[in-house]
mmCIF file of C-alpha atoms in Angstrom:
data_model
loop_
_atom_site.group_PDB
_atom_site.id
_atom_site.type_symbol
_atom_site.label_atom_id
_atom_site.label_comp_id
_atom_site.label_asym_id
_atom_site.label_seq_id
_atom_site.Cartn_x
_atom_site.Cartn_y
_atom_site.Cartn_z
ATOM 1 C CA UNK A 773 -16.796 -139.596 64.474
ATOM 2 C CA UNK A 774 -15.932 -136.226 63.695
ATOM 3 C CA UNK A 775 -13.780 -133.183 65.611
ATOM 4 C CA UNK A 776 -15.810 -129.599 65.454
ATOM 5 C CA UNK A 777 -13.919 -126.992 67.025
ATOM 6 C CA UNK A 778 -16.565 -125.190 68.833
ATOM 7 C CA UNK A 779 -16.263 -121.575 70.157
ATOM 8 C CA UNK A 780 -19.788 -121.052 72.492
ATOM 9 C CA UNK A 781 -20.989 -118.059 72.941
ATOM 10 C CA UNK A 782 -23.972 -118.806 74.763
ATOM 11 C CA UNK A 783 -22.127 -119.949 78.557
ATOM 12 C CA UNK A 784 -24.065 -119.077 81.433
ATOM 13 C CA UNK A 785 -22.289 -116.981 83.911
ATOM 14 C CA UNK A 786 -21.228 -118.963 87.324
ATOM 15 C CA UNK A 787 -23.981 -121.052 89.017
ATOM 16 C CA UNK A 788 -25.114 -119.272 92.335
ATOM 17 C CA UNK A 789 -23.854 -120.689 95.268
ATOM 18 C CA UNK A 790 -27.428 -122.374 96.513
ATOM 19 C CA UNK A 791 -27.396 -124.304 93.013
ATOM 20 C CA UNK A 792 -24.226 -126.281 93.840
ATOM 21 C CA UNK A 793 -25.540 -128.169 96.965
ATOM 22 C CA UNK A 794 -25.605 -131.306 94.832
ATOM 23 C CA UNK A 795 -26.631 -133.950 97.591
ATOM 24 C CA UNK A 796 -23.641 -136.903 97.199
ATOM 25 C CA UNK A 797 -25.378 -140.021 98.927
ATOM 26 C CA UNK A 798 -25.263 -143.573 96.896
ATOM 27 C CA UNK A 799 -28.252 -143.475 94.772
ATOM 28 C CA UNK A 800 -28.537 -140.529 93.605
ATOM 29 C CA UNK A 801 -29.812 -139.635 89.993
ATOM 30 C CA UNK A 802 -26.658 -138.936 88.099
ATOM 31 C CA UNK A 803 -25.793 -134.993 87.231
ATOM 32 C CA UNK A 804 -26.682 -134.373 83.579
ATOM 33 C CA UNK A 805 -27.297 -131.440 82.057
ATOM 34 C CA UNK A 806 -28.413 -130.040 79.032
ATOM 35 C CA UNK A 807 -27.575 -127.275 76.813
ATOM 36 C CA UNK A 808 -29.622 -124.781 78.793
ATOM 37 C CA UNK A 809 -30.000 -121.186 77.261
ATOM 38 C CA UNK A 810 -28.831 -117.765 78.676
ATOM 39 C CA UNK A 811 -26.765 -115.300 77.353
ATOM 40 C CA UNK A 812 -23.557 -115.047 79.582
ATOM 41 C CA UNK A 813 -20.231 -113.303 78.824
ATOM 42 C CA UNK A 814 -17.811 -115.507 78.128
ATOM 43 C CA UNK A 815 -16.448 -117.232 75.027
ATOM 44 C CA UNK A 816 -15.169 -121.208 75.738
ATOM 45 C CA UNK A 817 -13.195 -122.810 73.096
ATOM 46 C CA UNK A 818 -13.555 -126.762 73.359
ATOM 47 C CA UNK A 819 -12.495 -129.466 70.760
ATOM 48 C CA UNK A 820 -16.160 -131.107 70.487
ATOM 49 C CA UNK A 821 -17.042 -134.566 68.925
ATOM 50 C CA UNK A 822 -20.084 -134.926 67.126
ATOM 51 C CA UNK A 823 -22.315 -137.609 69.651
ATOM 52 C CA UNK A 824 -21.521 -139.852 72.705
ATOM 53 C CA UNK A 825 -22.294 -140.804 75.773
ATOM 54 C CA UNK A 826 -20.065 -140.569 78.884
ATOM 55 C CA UNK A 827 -21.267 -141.754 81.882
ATOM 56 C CA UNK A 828 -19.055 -141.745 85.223
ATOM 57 C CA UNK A 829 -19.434 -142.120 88.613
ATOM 58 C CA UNK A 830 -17.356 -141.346 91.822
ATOM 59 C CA UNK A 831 -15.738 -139.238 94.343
ATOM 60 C CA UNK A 832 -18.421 -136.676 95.832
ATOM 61 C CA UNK A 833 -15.074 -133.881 96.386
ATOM 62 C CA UNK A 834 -15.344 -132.924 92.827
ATOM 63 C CA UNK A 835 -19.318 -133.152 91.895
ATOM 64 C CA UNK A 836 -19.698 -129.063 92.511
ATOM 65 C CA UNK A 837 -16.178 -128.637 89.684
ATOM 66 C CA UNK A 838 -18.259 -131.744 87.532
ATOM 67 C CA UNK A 839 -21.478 -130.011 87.679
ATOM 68 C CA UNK A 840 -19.886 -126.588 86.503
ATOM 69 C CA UNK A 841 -17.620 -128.854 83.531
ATOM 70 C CA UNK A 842 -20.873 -130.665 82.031
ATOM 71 C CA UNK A 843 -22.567 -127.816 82.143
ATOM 72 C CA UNK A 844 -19.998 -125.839 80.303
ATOM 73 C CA UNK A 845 -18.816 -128.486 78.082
ATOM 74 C CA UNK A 846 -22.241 -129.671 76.819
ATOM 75 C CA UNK A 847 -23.165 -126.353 76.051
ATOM 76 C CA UNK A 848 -20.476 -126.184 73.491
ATOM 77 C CA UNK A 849 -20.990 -129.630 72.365
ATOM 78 C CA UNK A 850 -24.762 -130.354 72.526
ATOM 79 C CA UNK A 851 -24.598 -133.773 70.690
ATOM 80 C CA UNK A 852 -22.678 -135.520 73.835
ATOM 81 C CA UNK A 853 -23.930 -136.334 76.780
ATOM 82 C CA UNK A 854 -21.715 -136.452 79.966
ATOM 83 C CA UNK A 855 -23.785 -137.723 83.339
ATOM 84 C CA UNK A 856 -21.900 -138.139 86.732
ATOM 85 C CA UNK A 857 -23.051 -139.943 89.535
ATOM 86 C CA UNK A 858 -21.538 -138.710 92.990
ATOM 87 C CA UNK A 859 -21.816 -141.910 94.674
ATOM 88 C CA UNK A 860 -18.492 -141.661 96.722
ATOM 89 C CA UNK A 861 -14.772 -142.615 95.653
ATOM 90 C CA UNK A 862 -15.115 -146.562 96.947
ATOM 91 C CA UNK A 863 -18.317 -146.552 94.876
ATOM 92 C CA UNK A 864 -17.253 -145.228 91.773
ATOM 93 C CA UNK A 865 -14.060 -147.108 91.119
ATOM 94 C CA UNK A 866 -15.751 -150.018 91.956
ATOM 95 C CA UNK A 867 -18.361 -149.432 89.522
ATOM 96 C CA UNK A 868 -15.450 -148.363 86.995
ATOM 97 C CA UNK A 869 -14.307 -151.988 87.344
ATOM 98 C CA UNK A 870 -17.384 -153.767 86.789
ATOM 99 C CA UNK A 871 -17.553 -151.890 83.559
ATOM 100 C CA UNK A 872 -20.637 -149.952 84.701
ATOM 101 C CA UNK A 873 -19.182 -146.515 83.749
ATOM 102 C CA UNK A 874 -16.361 -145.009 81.317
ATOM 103 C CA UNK A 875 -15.051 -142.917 83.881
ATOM 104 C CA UNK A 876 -14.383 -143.274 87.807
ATOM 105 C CA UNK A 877 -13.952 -140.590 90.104
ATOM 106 C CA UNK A 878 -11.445 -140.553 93.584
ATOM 107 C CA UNK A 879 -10.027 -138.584 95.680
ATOM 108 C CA UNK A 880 -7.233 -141.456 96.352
ATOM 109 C CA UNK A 881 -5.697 -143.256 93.836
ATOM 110 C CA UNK A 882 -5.559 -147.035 93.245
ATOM 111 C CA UNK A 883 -4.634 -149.724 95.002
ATOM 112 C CA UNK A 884 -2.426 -152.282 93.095
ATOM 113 C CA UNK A 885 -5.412 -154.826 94.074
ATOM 114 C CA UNK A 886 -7.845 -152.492 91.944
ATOM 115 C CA UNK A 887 -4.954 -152.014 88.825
ATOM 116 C CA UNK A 888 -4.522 -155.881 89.023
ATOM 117 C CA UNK A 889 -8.549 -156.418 88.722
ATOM 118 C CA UNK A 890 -8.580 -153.478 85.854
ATOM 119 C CA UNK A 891 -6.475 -155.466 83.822
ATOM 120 C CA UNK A 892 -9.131 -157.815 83.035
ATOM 121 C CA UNK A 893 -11.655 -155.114 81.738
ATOM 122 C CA UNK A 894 -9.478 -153.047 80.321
ATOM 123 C CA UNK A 895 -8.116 -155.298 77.555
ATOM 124 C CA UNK A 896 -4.800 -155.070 76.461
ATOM 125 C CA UNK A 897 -4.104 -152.241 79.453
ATOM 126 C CA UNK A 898 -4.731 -151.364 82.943
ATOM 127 C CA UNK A 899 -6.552 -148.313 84.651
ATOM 128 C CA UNK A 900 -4.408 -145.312 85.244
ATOM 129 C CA UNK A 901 -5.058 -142.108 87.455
ATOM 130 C CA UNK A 902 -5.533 -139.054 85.799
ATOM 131 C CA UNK A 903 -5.324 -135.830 88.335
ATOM 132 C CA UNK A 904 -8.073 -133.609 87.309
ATOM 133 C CA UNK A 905 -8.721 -131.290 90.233
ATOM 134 C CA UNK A 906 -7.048 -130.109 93.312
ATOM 135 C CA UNK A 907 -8.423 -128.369 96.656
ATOM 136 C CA UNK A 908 -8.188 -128.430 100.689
ATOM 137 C CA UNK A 909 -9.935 -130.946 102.641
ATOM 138 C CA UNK A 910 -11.836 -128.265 105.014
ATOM 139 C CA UNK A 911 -12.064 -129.010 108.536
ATOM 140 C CA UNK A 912 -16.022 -127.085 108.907
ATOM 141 C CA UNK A 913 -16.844 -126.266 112.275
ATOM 142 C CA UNK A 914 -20.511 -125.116 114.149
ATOM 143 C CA UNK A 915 -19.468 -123.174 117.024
ATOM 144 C CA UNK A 916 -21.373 -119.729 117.185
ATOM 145 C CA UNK A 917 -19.616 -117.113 119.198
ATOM 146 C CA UNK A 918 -15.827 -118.718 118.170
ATOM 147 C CA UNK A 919 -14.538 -117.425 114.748
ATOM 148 C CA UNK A 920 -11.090 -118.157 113.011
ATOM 149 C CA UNK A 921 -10.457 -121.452 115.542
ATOM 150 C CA UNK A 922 -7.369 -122.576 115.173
ATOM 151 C CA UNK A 923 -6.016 -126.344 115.961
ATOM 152 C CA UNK A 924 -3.049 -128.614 114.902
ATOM 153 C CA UNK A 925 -2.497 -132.033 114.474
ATOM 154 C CA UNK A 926 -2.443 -133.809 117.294
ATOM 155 C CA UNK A 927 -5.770 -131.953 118.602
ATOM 156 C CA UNK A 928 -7.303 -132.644 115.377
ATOM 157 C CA UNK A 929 -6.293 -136.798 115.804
ATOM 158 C CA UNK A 930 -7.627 -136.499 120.176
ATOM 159 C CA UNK A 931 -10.866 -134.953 118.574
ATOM 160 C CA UNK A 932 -11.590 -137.340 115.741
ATOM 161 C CA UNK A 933 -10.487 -140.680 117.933
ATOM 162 C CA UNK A 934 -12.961 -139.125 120.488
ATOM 163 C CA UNK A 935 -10.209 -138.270 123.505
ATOM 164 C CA UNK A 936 -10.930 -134.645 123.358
ATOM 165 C CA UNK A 937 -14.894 -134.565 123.716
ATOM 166 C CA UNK A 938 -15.822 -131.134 125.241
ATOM 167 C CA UNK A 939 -15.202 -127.539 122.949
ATOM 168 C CA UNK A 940 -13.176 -125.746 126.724
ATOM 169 C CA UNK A 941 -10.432 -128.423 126.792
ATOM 170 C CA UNK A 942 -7.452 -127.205 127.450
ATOM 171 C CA UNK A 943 -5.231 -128.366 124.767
ATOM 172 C CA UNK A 944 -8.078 -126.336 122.492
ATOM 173 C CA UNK A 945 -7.770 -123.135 124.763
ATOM 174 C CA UNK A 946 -3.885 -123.050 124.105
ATOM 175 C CA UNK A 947 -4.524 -122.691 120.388
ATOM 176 C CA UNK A 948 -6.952 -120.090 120.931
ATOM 177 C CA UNK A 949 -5.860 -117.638 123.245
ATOM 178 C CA UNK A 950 -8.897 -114.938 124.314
ATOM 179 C CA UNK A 951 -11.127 -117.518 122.628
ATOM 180 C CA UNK A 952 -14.627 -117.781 124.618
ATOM 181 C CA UNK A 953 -14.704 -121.813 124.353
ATOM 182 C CA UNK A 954 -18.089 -122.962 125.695
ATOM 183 C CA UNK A 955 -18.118 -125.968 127.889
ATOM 184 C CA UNK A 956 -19.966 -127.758 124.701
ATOM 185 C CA UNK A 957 -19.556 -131.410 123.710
ATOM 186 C CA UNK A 958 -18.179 -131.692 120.610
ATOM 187 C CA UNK A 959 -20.079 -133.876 117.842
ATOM 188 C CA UNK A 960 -17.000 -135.016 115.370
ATOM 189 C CA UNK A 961 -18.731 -136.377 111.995
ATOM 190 C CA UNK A 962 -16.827 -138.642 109.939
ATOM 191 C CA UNK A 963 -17.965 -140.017 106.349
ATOM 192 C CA UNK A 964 -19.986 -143.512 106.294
ATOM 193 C CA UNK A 965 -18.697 -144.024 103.386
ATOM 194 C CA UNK A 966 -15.651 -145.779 101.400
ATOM 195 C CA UNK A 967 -14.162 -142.305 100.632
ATOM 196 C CA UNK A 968 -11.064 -140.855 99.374
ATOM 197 C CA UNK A 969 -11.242 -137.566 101.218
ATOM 198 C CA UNK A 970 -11.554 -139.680 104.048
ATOM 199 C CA UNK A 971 -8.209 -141.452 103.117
ATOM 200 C CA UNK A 972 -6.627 -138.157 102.666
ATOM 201 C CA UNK A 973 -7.708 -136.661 105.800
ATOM 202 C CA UNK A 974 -6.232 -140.338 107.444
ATOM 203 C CA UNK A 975 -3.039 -139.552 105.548
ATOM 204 C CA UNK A 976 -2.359 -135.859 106.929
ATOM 205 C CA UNK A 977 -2.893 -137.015 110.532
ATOM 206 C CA UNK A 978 -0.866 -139.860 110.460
ATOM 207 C CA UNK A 979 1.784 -138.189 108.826
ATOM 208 C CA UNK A 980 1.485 -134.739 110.848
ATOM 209 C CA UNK A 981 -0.178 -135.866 114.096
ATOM 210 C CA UNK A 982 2.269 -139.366 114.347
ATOM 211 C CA UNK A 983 1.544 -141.595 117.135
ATOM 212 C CA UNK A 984 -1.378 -139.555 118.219
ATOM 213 C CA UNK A 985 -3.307 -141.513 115.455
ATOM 214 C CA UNK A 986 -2.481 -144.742 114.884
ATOM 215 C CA UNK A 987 -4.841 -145.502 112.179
ATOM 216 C CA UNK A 988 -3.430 -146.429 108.439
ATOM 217 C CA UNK A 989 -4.785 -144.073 105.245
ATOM 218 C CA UNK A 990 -7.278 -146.173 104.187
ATOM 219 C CA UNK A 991 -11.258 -145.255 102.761
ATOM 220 C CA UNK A 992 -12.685 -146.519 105.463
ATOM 221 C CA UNK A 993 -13.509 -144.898 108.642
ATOM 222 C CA UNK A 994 -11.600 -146.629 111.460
ATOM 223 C CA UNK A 995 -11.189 -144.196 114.639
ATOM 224 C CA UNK A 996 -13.836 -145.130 117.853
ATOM 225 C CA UNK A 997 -17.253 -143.161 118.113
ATOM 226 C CA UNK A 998 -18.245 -139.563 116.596
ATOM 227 C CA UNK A 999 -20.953 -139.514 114.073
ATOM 228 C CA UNK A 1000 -21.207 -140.620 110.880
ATOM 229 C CA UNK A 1001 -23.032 -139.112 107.522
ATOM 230 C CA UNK A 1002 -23.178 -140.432 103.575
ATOM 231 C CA UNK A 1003 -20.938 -138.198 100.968
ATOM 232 C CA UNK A 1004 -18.817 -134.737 101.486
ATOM 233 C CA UNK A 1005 -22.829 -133.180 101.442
ATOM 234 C CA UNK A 1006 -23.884 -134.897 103.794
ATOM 235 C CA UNK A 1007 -21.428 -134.291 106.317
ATOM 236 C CA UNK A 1008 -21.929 -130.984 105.332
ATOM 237 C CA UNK A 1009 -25.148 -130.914 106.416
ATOM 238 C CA UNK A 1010 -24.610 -132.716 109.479
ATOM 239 C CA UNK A 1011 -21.984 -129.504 110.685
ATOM 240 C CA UNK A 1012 -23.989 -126.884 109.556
ATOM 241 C CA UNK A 1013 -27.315 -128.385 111.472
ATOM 242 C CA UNK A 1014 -25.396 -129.528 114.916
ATOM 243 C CA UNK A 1015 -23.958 -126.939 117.420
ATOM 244 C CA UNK A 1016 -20.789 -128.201 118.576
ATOM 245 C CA UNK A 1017 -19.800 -130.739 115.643
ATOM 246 C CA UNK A 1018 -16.650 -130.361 113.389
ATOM 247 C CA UNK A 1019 -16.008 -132.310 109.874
ATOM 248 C CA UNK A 1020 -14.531 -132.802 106.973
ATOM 249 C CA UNK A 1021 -15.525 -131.923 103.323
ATOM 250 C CA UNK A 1022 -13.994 -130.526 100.278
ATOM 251 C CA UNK A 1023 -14.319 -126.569 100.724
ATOM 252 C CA UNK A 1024 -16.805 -125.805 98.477
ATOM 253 C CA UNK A 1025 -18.863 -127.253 100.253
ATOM 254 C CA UNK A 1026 -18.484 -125.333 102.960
ATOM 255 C CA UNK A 1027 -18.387 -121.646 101.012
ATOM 256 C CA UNK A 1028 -21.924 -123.296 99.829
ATOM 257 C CA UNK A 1029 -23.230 -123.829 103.088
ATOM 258 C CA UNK A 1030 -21.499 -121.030 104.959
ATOM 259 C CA UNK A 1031 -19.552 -123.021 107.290
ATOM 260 C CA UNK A 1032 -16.734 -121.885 109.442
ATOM 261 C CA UNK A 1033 -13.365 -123.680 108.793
ATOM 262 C CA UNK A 1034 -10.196 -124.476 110.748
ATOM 263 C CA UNK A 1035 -7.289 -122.819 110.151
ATOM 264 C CA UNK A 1036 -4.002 -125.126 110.990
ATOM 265 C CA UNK A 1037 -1.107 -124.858 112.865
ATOM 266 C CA UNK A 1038 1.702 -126.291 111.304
ATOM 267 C CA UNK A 1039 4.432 -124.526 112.843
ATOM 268 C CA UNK A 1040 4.700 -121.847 109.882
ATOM 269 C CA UNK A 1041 4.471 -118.281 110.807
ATOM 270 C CA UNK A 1042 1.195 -118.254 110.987
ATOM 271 C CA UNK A 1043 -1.882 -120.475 111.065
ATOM 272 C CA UNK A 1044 -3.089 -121.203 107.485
ATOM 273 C CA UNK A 1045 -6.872 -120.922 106.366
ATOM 274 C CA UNK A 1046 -7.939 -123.598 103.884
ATOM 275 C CA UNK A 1047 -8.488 -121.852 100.173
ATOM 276 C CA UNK A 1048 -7.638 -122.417 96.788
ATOM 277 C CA UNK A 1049 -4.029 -120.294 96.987
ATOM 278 C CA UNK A 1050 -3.389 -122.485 99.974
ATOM 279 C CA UNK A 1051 -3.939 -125.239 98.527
ATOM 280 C CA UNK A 1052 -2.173 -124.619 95.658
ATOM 281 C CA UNK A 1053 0.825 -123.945 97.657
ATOM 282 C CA UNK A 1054 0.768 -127.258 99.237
ATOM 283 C CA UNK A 1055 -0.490 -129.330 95.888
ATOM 284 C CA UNK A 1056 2.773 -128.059 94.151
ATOM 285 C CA UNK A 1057 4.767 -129.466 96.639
ATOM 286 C CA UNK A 1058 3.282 -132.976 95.861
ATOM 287 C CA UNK A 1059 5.803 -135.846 93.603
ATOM 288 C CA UNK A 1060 4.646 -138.021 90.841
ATOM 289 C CA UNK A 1061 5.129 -141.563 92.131
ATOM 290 C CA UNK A 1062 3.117 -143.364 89.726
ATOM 291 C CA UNK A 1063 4.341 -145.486 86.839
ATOM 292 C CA UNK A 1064 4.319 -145.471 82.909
ATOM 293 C CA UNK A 1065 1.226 -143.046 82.397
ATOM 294 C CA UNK A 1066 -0.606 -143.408 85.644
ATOM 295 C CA UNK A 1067 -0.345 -140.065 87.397
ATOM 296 C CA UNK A 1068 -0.590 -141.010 91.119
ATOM 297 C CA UNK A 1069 0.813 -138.109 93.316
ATOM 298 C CA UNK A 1070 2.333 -137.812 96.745
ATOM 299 C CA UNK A 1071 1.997 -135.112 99.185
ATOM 300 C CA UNK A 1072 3.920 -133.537 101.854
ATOM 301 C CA UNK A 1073 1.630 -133.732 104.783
ATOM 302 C CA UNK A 1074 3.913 -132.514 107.275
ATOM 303 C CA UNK A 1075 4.800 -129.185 105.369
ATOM 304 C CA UNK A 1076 5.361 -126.119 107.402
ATOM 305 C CA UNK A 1077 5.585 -123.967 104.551
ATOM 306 C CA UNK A 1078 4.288 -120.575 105.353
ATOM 307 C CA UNK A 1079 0.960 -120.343 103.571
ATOM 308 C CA UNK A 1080 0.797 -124.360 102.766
ATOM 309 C CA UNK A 1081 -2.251 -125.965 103.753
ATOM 310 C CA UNK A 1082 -1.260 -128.975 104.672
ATOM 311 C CA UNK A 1083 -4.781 -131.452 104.245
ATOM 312 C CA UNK A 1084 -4.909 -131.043 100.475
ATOM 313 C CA UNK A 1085 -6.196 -133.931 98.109
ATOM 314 C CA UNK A 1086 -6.096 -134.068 94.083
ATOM 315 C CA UNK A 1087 -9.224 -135.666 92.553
ATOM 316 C CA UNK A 1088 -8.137 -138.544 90.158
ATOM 317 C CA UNK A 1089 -10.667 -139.595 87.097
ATOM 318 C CA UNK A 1090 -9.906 -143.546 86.441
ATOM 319 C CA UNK A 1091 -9.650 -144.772 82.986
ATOM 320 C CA UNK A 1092 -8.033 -147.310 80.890
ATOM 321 C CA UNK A 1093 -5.013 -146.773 79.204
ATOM 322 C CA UNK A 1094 -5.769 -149.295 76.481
ATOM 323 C CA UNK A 1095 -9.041 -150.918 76.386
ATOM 324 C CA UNK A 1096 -11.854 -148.542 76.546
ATOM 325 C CA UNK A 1097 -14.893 -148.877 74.998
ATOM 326 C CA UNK A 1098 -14.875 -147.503 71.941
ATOM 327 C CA UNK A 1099 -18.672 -146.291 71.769
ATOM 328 C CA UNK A 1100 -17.545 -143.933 74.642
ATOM 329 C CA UNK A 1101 -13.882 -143.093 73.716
ATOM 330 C CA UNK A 1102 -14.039 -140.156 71.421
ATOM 331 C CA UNK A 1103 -16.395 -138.038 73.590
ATOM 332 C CA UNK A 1104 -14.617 -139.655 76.855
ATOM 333 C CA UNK A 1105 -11.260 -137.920 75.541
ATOM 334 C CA UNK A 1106 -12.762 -134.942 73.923
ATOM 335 C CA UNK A 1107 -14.758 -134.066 77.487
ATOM 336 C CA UNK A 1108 -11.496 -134.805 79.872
ATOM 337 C CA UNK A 1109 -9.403 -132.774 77.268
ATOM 338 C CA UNK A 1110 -11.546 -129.970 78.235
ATOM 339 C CA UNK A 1111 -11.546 -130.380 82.057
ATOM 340 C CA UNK A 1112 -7.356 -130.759 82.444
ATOM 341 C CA UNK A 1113 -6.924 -127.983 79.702
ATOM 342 C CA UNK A 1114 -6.786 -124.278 79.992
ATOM 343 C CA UNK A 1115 -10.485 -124.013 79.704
ATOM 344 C CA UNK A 1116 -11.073 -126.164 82.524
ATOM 345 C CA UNK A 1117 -8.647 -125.471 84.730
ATOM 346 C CA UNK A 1118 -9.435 -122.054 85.069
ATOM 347 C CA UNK A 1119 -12.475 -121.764 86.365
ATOM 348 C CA UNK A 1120 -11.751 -123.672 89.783
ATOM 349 C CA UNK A 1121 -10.681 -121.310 91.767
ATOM 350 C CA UNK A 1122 -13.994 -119.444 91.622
ATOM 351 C CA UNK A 1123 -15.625 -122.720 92.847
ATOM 352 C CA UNK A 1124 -13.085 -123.128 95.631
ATOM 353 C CA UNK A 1125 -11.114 -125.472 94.175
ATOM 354 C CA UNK A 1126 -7.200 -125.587 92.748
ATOM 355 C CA UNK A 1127 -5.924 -125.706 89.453
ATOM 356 C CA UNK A 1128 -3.369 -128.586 89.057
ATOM 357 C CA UNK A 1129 -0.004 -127.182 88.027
ATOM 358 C CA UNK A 1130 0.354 -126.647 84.729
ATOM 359 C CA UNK A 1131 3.504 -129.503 84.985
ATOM 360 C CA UNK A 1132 1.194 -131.842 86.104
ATOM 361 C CA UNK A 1133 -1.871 -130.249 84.056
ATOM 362 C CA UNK A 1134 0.286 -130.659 80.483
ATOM 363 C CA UNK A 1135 1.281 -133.810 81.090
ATOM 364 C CA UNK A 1136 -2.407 -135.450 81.900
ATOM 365 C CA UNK A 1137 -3.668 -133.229 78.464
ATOM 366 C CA UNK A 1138 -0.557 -135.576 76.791
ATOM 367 C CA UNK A 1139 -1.515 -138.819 78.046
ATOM 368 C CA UNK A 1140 -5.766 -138.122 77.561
ATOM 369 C CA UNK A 1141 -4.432 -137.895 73.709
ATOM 370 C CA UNK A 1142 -3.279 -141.437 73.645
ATOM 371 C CA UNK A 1143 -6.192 -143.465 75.293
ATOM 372 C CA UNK A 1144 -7.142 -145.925 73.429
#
């Protein structure tokens, strides 16, 4: 199958903000789009194939950056087709490991139980973590009246294991000094979901908050009562439509449905906001841990960093180092090319998400070259 270097002309300008509520509940028709026309401004250089068909599946943090790639990416190569399903991280590597997709999104990345089970499907190699797209995990908020709250840690860990229940408690009055706090119950909203951004949110309060949650970083859910709501979108949903409810999402999805967010005390100088630059800050401060080529990364929860946000997650797409199916390979390589190159990369910020650094960034581009 053929390489065409493809320079399109014909890109749309960004998607309005309303377009990129994507719901991201298990059975959803996959995203898939087509080479739509328009005349837009910018030029977008992409190493095409000819023809495929990509099909992944996965983590619902990164569905608004997905739906912006395949948009972008088809329109300069209009023979492949790239569909993504945002079924949730749990979901989608599991489907990657039943061989039901090329790809597999996650906002966590595997388990030695899920790279033990890959080596059976991917023949000859084992799946690897590729980090594709950084951003804060947003703590959204419905309290009218209250802008710029402000809470740390351990407050975070009382309200999410339900021993802080009411919007006036004290240990929330102390962050927010001249705050008007109503006497509101709070309504915290946790995924339903096996999710990674629930595993990273499990990680940053068990490393920052200590024994005030006792709970391991897992996908699953495990701290008593609050609500509960399918996908980043549909927790989401559940803040925006509930006075007195708090959650936790991917921040796009709160710029999309004009949410109020949490900035953290950490002990810096001052309390940071969740945003792209913040993020950023705190993503670089992350170590490669993983093996050979898999690119699993480590954070510094506990950062005080002035201007670090500390709750930050990395999307990871899952693929086999050796064994993929070679029907999907070529366009599988030339489409993730795109989204950890230059092209790619650039464009996040505008969607509320971080560009991996270019370290990381050059050395995922090196390692997409030699799937096989």
């Amino acid at each position: 199958m053929g390489r065409v270097k493809r320079t399109n002309r014909w890109v749309r300008p960004a998607v309005t903000a309303a377009a990129l509520a994507v719901a991201g509940c298990a059975g959803e028709s996959p995203m898939e789009h087509g080479a739509e026309t328009g005349p837009p401004p910018a030029a977008v250089d992409i190493d095409c194939v000819g023809s495929g068909k990509v099909q992944g599946s996965g983590s619902t943090a990164q569905q608004n950056a997905m739906k912006h790639w395949i948009d972008q990416y088809q329109r300069a190569c209009p023979g492949v087709r790239i569909a993504y399903n945002p079924v949730g991280s749990g979901a989608g590597v599991a489907q990657f490991l039943r061989g039901a997709t090329a790809f597999g999104g996650t906002d966590s990345a595997l388990g030695a139980q899920d790279v033990e089970i890959s080596r059976t499907f991917c023949a000859g190699g084992r799946a690897i973590d590729l980090p594709m797209a950084g951003g804060p995990v947003a703590l959204g908020y419905h309290l009218p009246g209250v802008d710029g709250l402000v809470l740390d840690a351990p407050t975070l860990a009382a309200i999410f294991d339900s021993r802080i229940t009411a919007w006036n408690h004290p240990d929330i009055r102390r962050l927010n000094p001249g705050a008007r706090l109503p006497a509101l119950a709070i309504t915290a909203v946790h995924r339903s979901d096996d999710s990674g951004t629930t595993q990273n949110l499990n990680a940053y309060l068990s490393g920052a908050a200590g024994d005030e949650w006792p709970y391991e970083a897992k996908k699953v859910w495990q701290a008593e009562g609050g609500h509960s709501a399918a996908g980043s979108n549909g927790v989401a949903a559940a803040v925006a439509g509930t006075q007195g409810a708090i959650g936790y999402f991917e921040l796009s999805f709160a710029a999309t449905q004009k949410i109020d967010t949490v900035r953290i005390d950490t002990g810096a100088a001052a309390p940071v906001a969740p945003s792209a630059e913040s993020a950023s800050r705190g993503i670089a401060q992350a170590e490669v841990v993983g093996r050979g080529d898999d690119m699993k990364l480590e954070f510094d929860h506990g950062t005080s960093a002035d201007g670090a946000y500390p709750i930050v997650l990395v999307t990871y797409e899952v693929v086999c180092d050796t064994g993929n199916d070679p029907a999907s390979l070529p366009a599988l390589k030339s489409f993730l090319a795109y989204t950890a190159g230059e092209e790619g990369q650039k464009l996040l910020p505008a969607i509320h998400y971080a560009p991996l650094p270019d370290s990381v960034a050059t050395r995922v581009r090196k390692i997409i070259a030699t799937l096989a």
